[in-house]
């Protein structure tokens, strides 16, 4: 049985907004709160505690920005092991299962309601014999996710 490797880009044009916003937000808030303490050589417990939500928000915003700039999802079958790695710059979240445990593949959609409209997102869902389904492709275009799910469904049928 031969393997395959599919790469789905998670890059987005929202990065043109996120990069400068993140620089201002993280630099201003974290630099202003903690940088002043470091520059003065003094520790202020109240300011440090006040800065914790800004620090957590900055870490989250930086992670989202990195995914928008260089993110990708790697779907791979190698040596009888099926794995999905999502991340950027060498930091990945991995979901995996034995290829023999993979049962089916389908395209799922989720609709969420905003203030004045609905938005639909698509993702590929891989059913596994033991455990939770493996999911990937959230935020990608429908056409891309559909072609990936068709390819994987065909490979699963041929592999049985």
PDB file of C-alpha atoms in Angstrom, residues 38-90:
ATOM      1  CA  UNK A  38      12.065  46.018  33.113  1.00  0.00           C
ATOM      2  CA  UNK A  39      13.421  49.422  32.022  1.00  0.00           C
ATOM      3  CA  UNK A  40      13.084  50.864  35.536  1.00  0.00           C
ATOM      4  CA  UNK A  41      14.378  47.695  37.174  1.00  0.00           C
ATOM      5  CA  UNK A  42      11.370  47.613  39.506  1.00  0.00           C
ATOM      6  CA  UNK A  43       8.674  44.997  40.005  1.00  0.00           C
ATOM      7  CA  UNK A  44       5.089  46.149  40.510  1.00  0.00           C
ATOM      8  CA  UNK A  45       2.789  43.275  41.462  1.00  0.00           C
ATOM      9  CA  UNK A  46      -0.422  45.174  40.724  1.00  0.00           C
ATOM     10  CA  UNK A  47       0.719  46.197  37.227  1.00  0.00           C
ATOM     11  CA  UNK A  48       1.985  42.672  36.540  1.00  0.00           C
ATOM     12  CA  UNK A  49      -1.358  41.155  37.519  1.00  0.00           C
ATOM     13  CA  UNK A  50      -3.188  43.800  35.462  1.00  0.00           C
ATOM     14  CA  UNK A  51      -1.051  42.848  32.448  1.00  0.00           C
ATOM     15  CA  UNK A  52      -1.811  39.099  32.530  1.00  0.00           C
ATOM     16  CA  UNK A  53      -5.000  39.312  30.390  1.00  0.00           C
ATOM     17  CA  UNK A  54      -3.123  41.474  27.872  1.00  0.00           C
ATOM     18  CA  UNK A  55      -0.277  38.953  27.811  1.00  0.00           C
ATOM     19  CA  UNK A  56      -2.707  36.047  27.252  1.00  0.00           C
ATOM     20  CA  UNK A  57      -4.535  38.005  24.547  1.00  0.00           C
ATOM     21  CA  UNK A  58      -1.242  38.831  22.850  1.00  0.00           C
ATOM     22  CA  UNK A  59      -0.153  35.178  22.823  1.00  0.00           C
ATOM     23  CA  UNK A  60      -3.495  34.153  21.291  1.00  0.00           C
ATOM     24  CA  UNK A  61      -3.380  36.975  18.740  1.00  0.00           C
ATOM     25  CA  UNK A  62       0.195  36.091  17.757  1.00  0.00           C
ATOM     26  CA  UNK A  63      -0.809  32.429  17.245  1.00  0.00           C
ATOM     27  CA  UNK A  64      -3.751  33.426  15.033  1.00  0.00           C
ATOM     28  CA  UNK A  65      -1.538  35.824  13.065  1.00  0.00           C
ATOM     29  CA  UNK A  66       1.140  33.174  12.493  1.00  0.00           C
ATOM     30  CA  UNK A  67      -1.524  30.768  11.172  1.00  0.00           C
ATOM     31  CA  UNK A  68      -2.841  33.495   8.845  1.00  0.00           C
ATOM     32  CA  UNK A  69       0.661  34.174   7.514  1.00  0.00           C
ATOM     33  CA  UNK A  70       2.238  30.697   7.325  1.00  0.00           C
ATOM     34  CA  UNK A  71      -0.332  28.128   8.471  1.00  0.00           C
ATOM     35  CA  UNK A  72      -0.943  24.799   6.812  1.00  0.00           C
ATOM     36  CA  UNK A  73      -2.595  21.444   7.326  1.00  0.00           C
ATOM     37  CA  UNK A  74      -0.697  18.314   6.290  1.00  0.00           C
ATOM     38  CA  UNK A  75      -2.747  15.145   5.720  1.00  0.00           C
ATOM     39  CA  UNK A  76      -0.472  12.135   5.400  1.00  0.00           C
ATOM     40  CA  UNK A  77      -0.583   8.371   5.085  1.00  0.00           C
ATOM     41  CA  UNK A  78       2.782   6.745   5.679  1.00  0.00           C
ATOM     42  CA  UNK A  79       3.624   3.299   6.984  1.00  0.00           C
ATOM     43  CA  UNK A  80       0.023   2.407   7.773  1.00  0.00           C
ATOM     44  CA  UNK A  81      -0.418   5.510   9.948  1.00  0.00           C
ATOM     45  CA  UNK A  82      -2.885   8.240   8.956  1.00  0.00           C
ATOM     46  CA  UNK A  83      -2.076  11.638  10.456  1.00  0.00           C
ATOM     47  CA  UNK A  84      -3.332  15.209  10.257  1.00  0.00           C
ATOM     48  CA  UNK A  85      -0.944  17.975  11.343  1.00  0.00           C
ATOM     49  CA  UNK A  86      -2.218  21.540  11.649  1.00  0.00           C
ATOM     50  CA  UNK A  87       0.062  24.457  12.480  1.00  0.00           C
ATOM     51  CA  UNK A  88       2.828  26.717  11.271  1.00  0.00           C
ATOM     52  CA  UNK A  89       6.572  27.225  11.501  1.00  0.00           C
ATOM     53  CA  UNK A  90       7.283  23.758  12.903  1.00  0.00           C
TER      54      UNK A  90
END
